[in-house]
Amino acid sequence: MTAVATGQQSQPTTFEHKKRGRWIDHWDPDNAKFWESGGAKTARKNLIFSVFAENLGFSVWVIWGTVVTSMGAAGFDFLAGLGKGNPVAVSNALLLTSTPTLVGAALRIPYTFAIPKFGGRAFTAFSAAMLLLPTLGLAYFVNQPGTPMWVFLLLAALAGVGGGNFSSSMANISFFFPEGKKGAALGINAAGGNLGVAQTQLVLPLLITLGTHILAKDPAGYRFGITLSVLVWIPFILVATFGALRYMDSISTAKSDGKSYKLALTSRHTWVMSFLYIGTFGSFIGFSFAFPTLIKANFPDLAKIGWITTLGNLAFLGALVGSFSRPFGGWVSDKVGGAKITAFVFGGMSVAVALIMVALELKSFPLYLTAFLLLFVLTGIGNGSTYRMIPMIFSAQAKKYAAEHGLDLTESVASAKRQAGAAIGVIGAIGASGGYLLQQALRLSNINFGTMAPAFWAYAATFLVMAGVTWWFYLRSSFAIQRVPSLAYANV
């Protein structure tokens, strides 16, 4: 291993891997000489393999959002009639698509703690290999026409492991980069994962269509197409697992801070921001899962148009624009303030939902697609702006407390960073659970009222409430954190 100087006589002058496990005992990315002499290369290498593995995690996580739209045609009666708006089929489809969302959200917290326990290299390899279970399982059971729904529900739950990968990947990469480069690295890592949703919704329908052309459009053809669409990920999963084991590293000093988690959990801002993140990321991931089902249920004739406008080639646009707008949300928040952007986003999301309802009333698919794409763009911007708010809130709070109590400012800021990191793990998990709540609301509305309109109007009202909560806590003139003179520029 190439020696890397740290430039500090009081610290080891090199970092070396242990003979077993590729552990790095000394890691000092904030030291410029250390970073330029090899630290940057090692960090970028780990980022590349982390993005690859996380991208596959999201890809497998969202598989069920597309697969359910073809399972009725593949001969599974519990999803028959989905394209005709059959309430039972729509309900079952939403149950299958929401289950991975819930499991993925629940796994985000333990996956965050797994990195300090097992190391980034080993856990990235493990989390990638776990993706084989839901994919191989689905490929097998979809070719057994008599398979009951509960088996597929279990497989959908297993797909939730892909959603947990986000937290372990983000936690791992945060240890590798210096403070000045951490934001960009985490943004790349997050965007790479989110794009997995779009690529799945683009590739899977094309492969399913290919299967139906090879074996003709009957149940066997659809089962073959679904099998192709699932097995296509297996080689990539194997490469990700091998790549993590062969090339990634673990940092011995990457330890969890239990005190920071306790402090973060007692802060009201952790829970306020969790509520807001349910509205942004919960909407992004929830609608990403449900969008193919919603299109097929409301505009079934689109599936008959052919290859160019096949169902998934329309649904993937939502996740795509939502993924690319996320970095823009962080960038514009740096310019005008995260809270202002977040409040604007929620107001716009409410308008977008109203436009979706108008499109359904007019039976206009162009307006329907445009309104949904607007909604997805806003969720992406909101994801970026809310994540921008979190560290600023904790930093402002810590500086204010230090000034009032005569505490050391440097230590207070360092503590705020640790608390913000802990809060992000909690907020990310709760926000992801919003995707499950959103889809369940659609399902229950469809069962009890025969239409999803009540759920959509409830979303519109909830987004306005979230805009009000953003204003109440972070924009009104009496907000204490913003009154700290040294942080007036932050406009959190």
Short mmCIF file of C-alpha atoms in Angstrom, two decimals, residues 130-475:
data_model
loop_
_atom_site.label_atom_id
_atom_site.label_comp_id
_atom_site.label_asym_id
_atom_site.label_seq_id
_atom_site.Cartn_x
_atom_site.Cartn_y
_atom_site.Cartn_z
CA MET A 130 -28.62 -9.56 -0.16
CA LEU A 131 -30.20 -8.24 -3.36
CA LEU A 132 -29.91 -11.75 -4.79
CA LEU A 133 -32.69 -13.01 -2.49
CA PRO A 134 -35.60 -10.91 -3.80
CA THR A 135 -34.46 -11.10 -7.43
CA LEU A 136 -33.82 -14.86 -7.66
CA GLY A 137 -36.92 -15.52 -5.55
CA LEU A 138 -39.15 -13.50 -7.86
CA ALA A 139 -37.61 -15.10 -10.98
CA TYR A 140 -38.48 -18.55 -9.58
CA PHE A 141 -41.96 -18.00 -8.17
CA VAL A 142 -43.27 -15.90 -11.08
CA ASN A 143 -42.90 -19.05 -13.18
CA GLN A 144 -45.18 -20.98 -10.79
CA PRO A 145 -48.69 -19.85 -11.89
CA GLY A 146 -50.34 -21.12 -8.72
CA THR A 147 -48.15 -19.09 -6.36
CA PRO A 148 -50.35 -17.32 -3.79
CA MET A 149 -50.13 -13.60 -3.14
CA TRP A 150 -48.57 -13.97 0.33
CA VAL A 151 -45.42 -15.46 -1.26
CA PHE A 152 -45.05 -12.43 -3.51
CA LEU A 153 -45.76 -10.17 -0.53
CA LEU A 154 -42.83 -11.81 1.28
CA LEU A 155 -40.61 -11.34 -1.78
CA ALA A 156 -41.70 -7.70 -1.96
CA ALA A 157 -40.67 -7.30 1.68
CA LEU A 158 -37.26 -8.81 0.87
CA ALA A 159 -36.84 -6.21 -1.87
CA GLY A 160 -36.92 -3.65 0.93
CA VAL A 161 -33.26 -4.46 1.70
CA GLY A 162 -32.43 -2.30 -1.32
CA GLY A 163 -33.95 0.71 0.42
CA GLY A 164 -31.82 0.20 3.52
CA ASN A 165 -28.66 0.40 1.40
CA PHE A 166 -29.07 4.18 1.15
CA SER A 167 -28.32 4.80 4.83
CA SER A 168 -25.34 2.47 5.10
CA SER A 169 -23.88 3.88 1.89
CA MET A 170 -24.31 7.51 2.97
CA ALA A 171 -22.92 6.82 6.45
CA ASN A 172 -19.89 5.06 4.98
CA ILE A 173 -19.03 7.75 2.43
CA SER A 174 -19.39 10.53 5.01
CA PHE A 175 -16.32 9.14 6.84
CA PHE A 176 -14.09 9.24 3.75
CA PHE A 177 -14.36 12.89 2.68
CA PRO A 178 -13.23 16.16 4.31
CA GLU A 179 -15.85 18.61 5.49
CA GLY A 180 -15.40 20.88 2.47
CA LYS A 181 -16.03 18.04 0.00
CA LYS A 182 -18.49 15.93 1.97
CA GLY A 183 -21.59 17.68 0.64
CA ALA A 184 -20.69 17.07 -2.99
CA ALA A 185 -19.71 13.45 -2.34
CA LEU A 186 -22.95 12.70 -0.49
CA GLY A 187 -24.92 14.46 -3.23
CA ILE A 188 -23.34 12.26 -5.89
CA ASN A 189 -23.95 9.18 -3.76
CA ALA A 190 -27.62 10.05 -3.19
CA ALA A 191 -28.28 11.01 -6.82
CA GLY A 192 -26.65 7.79 -8.04
CA GLY A 193 -29.03 5.81 -5.87
CA ASN A 194 -32.13 7.76 -6.84
CA LEU A 195 -31.37 7.24 -10.53
CA GLY A 196 -31.75 3.50 -9.92
CA VAL A 197 -35.49 4.11 -9.68
CA ALA A 198 -35.61 5.70 -13.13
CA GLN A 199 -33.44 3.10 -14.83
CA THR A 200 -35.55 0.25 -13.44
CA GLN A 201 -38.76 1.83 -14.66
CA LEU A 202 -37.16 2.33 -18.09
CA VAL A 203 -35.50 -1.08 -18.54
CA LEU A 204 -38.02 -3.48 -16.99
CA PRO A 205 -41.02 -2.68 -19.23
CA LEU A 206 -38.84 -3.01 -22.32
CA LEU A 207 -37.62 -6.44 -21.22
CA ILE A 208 -41.15 -7.54 -20.32
CA THR A 209 -42.31 -6.40 -23.75
CA LEU A 210 -39.42 -8.33 -25.32
CA GLY A 211 -40.52 -11.47 -23.49
CA THR A 212 -44.06 -11.16 -24.77
CA HIS A 213 -42.76 -10.81 -28.34
CA ILE A 214 -40.55 -13.87 -28.01
CA LEU A 215 -43.25 -16.16 -26.58
CA ALA A 216 -46.30 -14.29 -27.93
CA LYS A 217 -48.65 -12.23 -25.79
CA ASP A 218 -50.06 -14.85 -23.45
CA PRO A 219 -49.40 -15.59 -19.76
CA ALA A 220 -46.26 -17.59 -20.55
CA GLY A 221 -44.84 -14.67 -22.53
CA TYR A 222 -45.45 -12.24 -19.70
CA ARG A 223 -43.90 -14.62 -17.15
CA PHE A 224 -40.86 -14.98 -19.41
CA GLY A 225 -40.63 -11.21 -19.77
CA ILE A 226 -40.80 -10.67 -16.00
CA THR A 227 -38.10 -13.31 -15.53
CA LEU A 228 -35.85 -11.51 -18.02
CA SER A 229 -36.47 -8.16 -16.33
CA VAL A 230 -35.42 -9.55 -12.95
CA LEU A 231 -32.47 -11.74 -13.95
CA VAL A 232 -30.85 -8.84 -15.82
CA TRP A 233 -29.71 -7.44 -12.45
CA ILE A 234 -27.95 -10.61 -11.27
CA PRO A 235 -24.62 -10.06 -13.07
CA PHE A 236 -24.47 -6.47 -11.82
CA ILE A 237 -25.20 -7.56 -8.24
CA LEU A 238 -22.38 -10.10 -8.43
CA VAL A 239 -20.00 -7.45 -9.80
CA ALA A 240 -21.00 -5.02 -7.03
CA THR A 241 -20.42 -7.66 -4.35
CA PHE A 242 -17.02 -8.66 -5.75
CA GLY A 243 -16.01 -5.03 -6.35
CA ALA A 244 -16.78 -4.08 -2.74
CA LEU A 245 -14.80 -7.01 -1.37
CA ARG A 246 -11.86 -6.48 -3.72
CA TYR A 247 -11.51 -2.70 -3.85
CA MET A 248 -13.35 -0.97 -1.00
CA ASP A 249 -11.91 -0.12 2.41
CA SER A 250 -13.07 0.15 6.02
CA ILE A 251 -11.96 2.88 8.43
CA SER A 252 -11.08 1.76 11.96
CA THR A 253 -11.83 5.19 13.44
CA ALA A 254 -15.34 5.35 11.93
CA LYS A 255 -17.20 4.92 15.19
CA SER A 256 -20.77 5.81 16.01
CA ASP A 257 -21.47 8.52 18.56
CA GLY A 258 -24.23 7.32 20.86
CA LYS A 259 -24.38 10.64 22.72
CA SER A 260 -25.07 12.54 19.50
CA TYR A 261 -27.97 10.22 18.65
CA LYS A 262 -29.49 10.78 22.09
CA LEU A 263 -29.17 14.55 21.73
CA ALA A 264 -30.61 14.45 18.21
CA LEU A 265 -33.59 12.41 19.35
CA THR A 266 -34.39 14.95 22.08
CA SER A 267 -34.32 17.89 19.66
CA ARG A 268 -37.70 18.99 18.37
CA HIS A 269 -36.07 19.93 15.07
CA THR A 270 -35.32 16.28 14.34
CA TRP A 271 -39.03 15.52 14.46
CA VAL A 272 -40.14 18.67 12.64
CA MET A 273 -37.72 17.93 9.81
CA SER A 274 -38.81 14.28 9.78
CA PHE A 275 -42.37 15.46 9.20
CA LEU A 276 -41.25 17.73 6.35
CA TYR A 277 -39.10 14.98 4.80
CA ILE A 278 -42.14 12.69 4.74
CA GLY A 279 -43.65 15.26 2.42
CA THR A 280 -40.64 15.53 0.10
CA PHE A 281 -38.81 12.20 -0.02
CA GLY A 282 -41.88 10.22 1.08
CA SER A 283 -43.75 11.66 -1.89
CA PHE A 284 -40.84 11.04 -4.26
CA ILE A 285 -40.39 7.38 -3.39
CA GLY A 286 -44.11 6.69 -2.80
CA PHE A 287 -45.22 8.09 -6.15
CA SER A 288 -42.21 6.47 -7.86
CA PHE A 289 -43.46 3.07 -6.71
CA ALA A 290 -47.12 3.83 -7.49
CA PHE A 291 -46.76 5.76 -10.76
CA PRO A 292 -46.77 2.74 -13.15
CA THR A 293 -49.88 1.37 -11.41
CA LEU A 294 -51.60 4.76 -11.48
CA ILE A 295 -50.94 5.18 -15.20
CA LYS A 296 -52.20 1.71 -16.05
CA ALA A 297 -55.30 2.02 -13.85
CA ASN A 298 -56.29 5.46 -15.16
CA PHE A 299 -55.10 5.27 -18.80
CA PRO A 300 -55.10 1.57 -19.76
CA ASP A 301 -55.06 2.20 -23.52
CA LEU A 302 -51.48 3.52 -23.34
CA ALA A 303 -50.15 -0.01 -22.97
CA LYS A 304 -51.47 -0.79 -26.44
CA ILE A 305 -49.50 1.91 -28.27
CA GLY A 306 -46.25 -0.05 -28.56
CA TRP A 307 -42.55 0.05 -27.83
CA ILE A 308 -41.89 3.77 -27.99
CA THR A 309 -44.54 4.81 -25.48
CA THR A 310 -44.69 1.60 -23.50
CA LEU A 311 -46.01 2.04 -19.97
CA GLY A 312 -42.66 2.09 -18.18
CA ASN A 313 -41.06 4.45 -20.67
CA LEU A 314 -43.55 7.03 -19.41
CA ALA A 315 -43.41 6.18 -15.71
CA PHE A 316 -39.62 6.38 -15.52
CA LEU A 317 -39.69 10.09 -16.36
CA GLY A 318 -41.02 10.94 -12.90
CA ALA A 319 -38.13 9.38 -10.98
CA LEU A 320 -35.67 10.75 -13.54
CA VAL A 321 -36.66 14.40 -13.20
CA GLY A 322 -37.01 14.01 -9.43
CA SER A 323 -33.47 12.65 -9.17
CA PHE A 324 -31.89 15.38 -11.28
CA SER A 325 -33.74 18.21 -9.52
CA ARG A 326 -32.45 17.17 -6.08
CA PRO A 327 -28.97 18.73 -6.47
CA PHE A 328 -30.62 21.90 -7.79
CA GLY A 329 -32.66 22.10 -4.59
CA GLY A 330 -29.49 22.11 -2.51
CA TRP A 331 -27.79 24.64 -4.79
CA VAL A 332 -30.63 27.15 -4.84
CA SER A 333 -31.06 26.76 -1.08
CA ASP A 334 -27.48 27.97 -0.66
CA LYS A 335 -28.51 31.13 -2.50
CA VAL A 336 -31.88 32.03 -0.97
CA GLY A 337 -32.32 29.79 2.08
CA GLY A 338 -33.49 26.21 2.55
CA ALA A 339 -36.66 27.07 4.46
CA LYS A 340 -37.88 29.49 1.79
CA ILE A 341 -37.38 26.89 -0.92
CA THR A 342 -39.05 24.16 1.17
CA ALA A 343 -42.12 26.32 1.84
CA PHE A 344 -42.35 27.18 -1.88
CA VAL A 345 -42.00 23.50 -2.80
CA PHE A 346 -44.90 22.41 -0.60
CA GLY A 347 -47.13 25.12 -2.02
CA GLY A 348 -46.22 24.04 -5.54
CA MET A 349 -46.81 20.37 -4.72
CA SER A 350 -50.33 21.20 -3.59
CA VAL A 351 -50.98 22.96 -6.91
CA ALA A 352 -49.52 20.01 -8.84
CA VAL A 353 -51.89 17.59 -7.08
CA ALA A 354 -54.84 19.83 -7.98
CA LEU A 355 -53.71 19.74 -11.63
CA ILE A 356 -53.58 15.92 -11.46
CA MET A 357 -57.22 15.91 -10.35
CA VAL A 358 -58.17 18.27 -13.18
CA ALA A 359 -56.38 15.99 -15.67
CA LEU A 360 -58.32 12.95 -14.44
CA GLU A 361 -61.58 14.87 -14.69
CA LEU A 362 -60.76 15.88 -18.28
CA LYS A 363 -59.30 12.42 -19.05
CA SER A 364 -56.25 14.23 -20.45
CA PHE A 365 -53.10 12.12 -20.26
CA PRO A 366 -50.74 14.94 -21.45
CA LEU A 367 -51.94 17.15 -18.58
CA TYR A 368 -51.79 14.19 -16.18
CA LEU A 369 -48.18 13.41 -17.11
CA THR A 370 -47.17 17.09 -17.02
CA ALA A 371 -48.71 17.60 -13.58
CA PHE A 372 -47.02 14.49 -12.21
CA LEU A 373 -43.65 15.51 -13.64
CA LEU A 374 -44.08 18.90 -11.98
CA LEU A 375 -44.81 17.10 -8.72
CA PHE A 376 -41.69 14.93 -9.10
CA VAL A 377 -39.48 17.94 -9.90
CA LEU A 378 -40.74 19.70 -6.77
CA THR A 379 -40.15 16.63 -4.57
CA GLY A 380 -36.56 16.49 -5.84
CA ILE A 381 -36.00 20.18 -5.10
CA GLY A 382 -37.59 19.67 -1.68
CA ASN A 383 -35.33 16.72 -0.93
CA GLY A 384 -32.31 18.94 -1.58
CA SER A 385 -33.62 21.92 0.39
CA THR A 386 -34.67 19.93 3.46
CA TYR A 387 -31.29 18.16 3.63
CA ARG A 388 -29.65 21.60 3.34
CA MET A 389 -31.69 22.84 6.29
CA ILE A 390 -30.70 20.10 8.74
CA PRO A 391 -27.01 20.95 9.35
CA MET A 392 -27.76 24.68 9.35
CA ILE A 393 -30.46 24.26 11.99
CA PHE A 394 -28.23 22.28 14.34
CA SER A 395 -25.29 24.60 13.74
CA ALA A 396 -27.36 27.70 14.45
CA GLN A 397 -28.86 26.12 17.55
CA ALA A 398 -25.43 25.11 18.89
CA LYS A 399 -23.88 28.55 18.26
CA LYS A 400 -26.77 30.30 19.95
CA TYR A 401 -26.52 28.01 22.99
CA ALA A 402 -22.73 28.46 23.16
CA ALA A 403 -23.05 32.25 23.02
CA GLU A 404 -25.68 32.32 25.76
CA HIS A 405 -23.76 29.99 28.12
CA GLY A 406 -20.17 31.00 27.40
CA LEU A 407 -19.19 27.63 25.93
CA ASP A 408 -16.33 26.92 23.53
CA LEU A 409 -17.62 27.67 20.02
CA THR A 410 -15.37 25.17 18.23
CA GLU A 411 -16.53 22.25 20.36
CA SER A 412 -20.17 23.34 20.05
CA VAL A 413 -19.93 23.41 16.26
CA ALA A 414 -18.26 19.97 16.23
CA SER A 415 -21.04 18.61 18.44
CA ALA A 416 -23.65 20.16 16.13
CA LYS A 417 -22.13 18.34 13.15
CA ARG A 418 -22.33 15.01 14.97
CA GLN A 419 -25.93 15.68 16.01
CA ALA A 420 -26.88 16.70 12.46
CA GLY A 421 -25.37 13.47 11.14
CA ALA A 422 -27.34 11.44 13.66
CA ALA A 423 -30.53 13.39 12.89
CA ILE A 424 -30.13 12.78 9.15
CA GLY A 425 -30.22 9.03 9.78
CA VAL A 426 -33.46 9.30 11.73
CA ILE A 427 -35.02 11.81 9.33
CA GLY A 428 -34.11 9.67 6.33
CA ALA A 429 -35.77 6.61 7.82
CA ILE A 430 -38.97 8.42 8.80
CA GLY A 431 -39.11 10.25 5.48
CA ALA A 432 -38.88 6.99 3.56
CA SER A 433 -41.78 5.59 5.58
CA GLY A 434 -43.87 8.37 4.08
CA GLY A 435 -43.75 6.45 0.81
CA TYR A 436 -45.58 3.59 2.50
CA LEU A 437 -48.16 5.89 4.08
CA LEU A 438 -48.82 7.59 0.75
CA GLN A 439 -49.46 4.33 -1.09
CA GLN A 440 -51.62 2.97 1.72
CA ALA A 441 -53.72 6.12 1.60
CA LEU A 442 -54.25 5.56 -2.13
CA ARG A 443 -55.14 1.92 -1.52
CA LEU A 444 -57.61 2.60 1.31
CA SER A 445 -59.21 5.46 -0.60
CA ASN A 446 -59.71 3.17 -3.58
CA ILE A 447 -61.23 0.41 -1.40
CA ASN A 448 -63.57 2.60 0.65
CA PHE A 449 -64.60 5.21 -1.91
CA GLY A 450 -64.00 3.46 -5.23
CA THR A 451 -61.68 6.31 -6.25
CA MET A 452 -58.30 7.70 -5.20
CA ALA A 453 -59.51 11.30 -5.40
CA PRO A 454 -60.03 11.67 -1.60
CA ALA A 455 -56.44 10.59 -1.00
CA PHE A 456 -55.09 13.06 -3.54
CA TRP A 457 -57.07 15.96 -2.08
CA ALA A 458 -55.80 14.94 1.37
CA TYR A 459 -52.26 15.14 -0.01
CA ALA A 460 -52.90 18.64 -1.34
CA ALA A 461 -54.14 19.76 2.08
CA THR A 462 -51.24 18.06 3.89
CA PHE A 463 -48.68 19.79 1.67
CA LEU A 464 -50.21 23.15 2.59
CA VAL A 465 -49.96 22.20 6.27
CA MET A 466 -46.29 21.33 5.73
CA ALA A 467 -45.71 24.71 4.12
CA GLY A 468 -47.27 26.29 7.21
CA VAL A 469 -45.09 24.22 9.54
CA THR A 470 -41.99 25.32 7.61
CA TRP A 471 -43.01 28.95 8.00
CA TRP A 472 -43.91 28.59 11.68
CA PHE A 473 -40.64 27.01 12.76
CA TYR A 474 -38.10 28.45 10.32
CA LEU A 475 -39.35 31.58 8.56
#
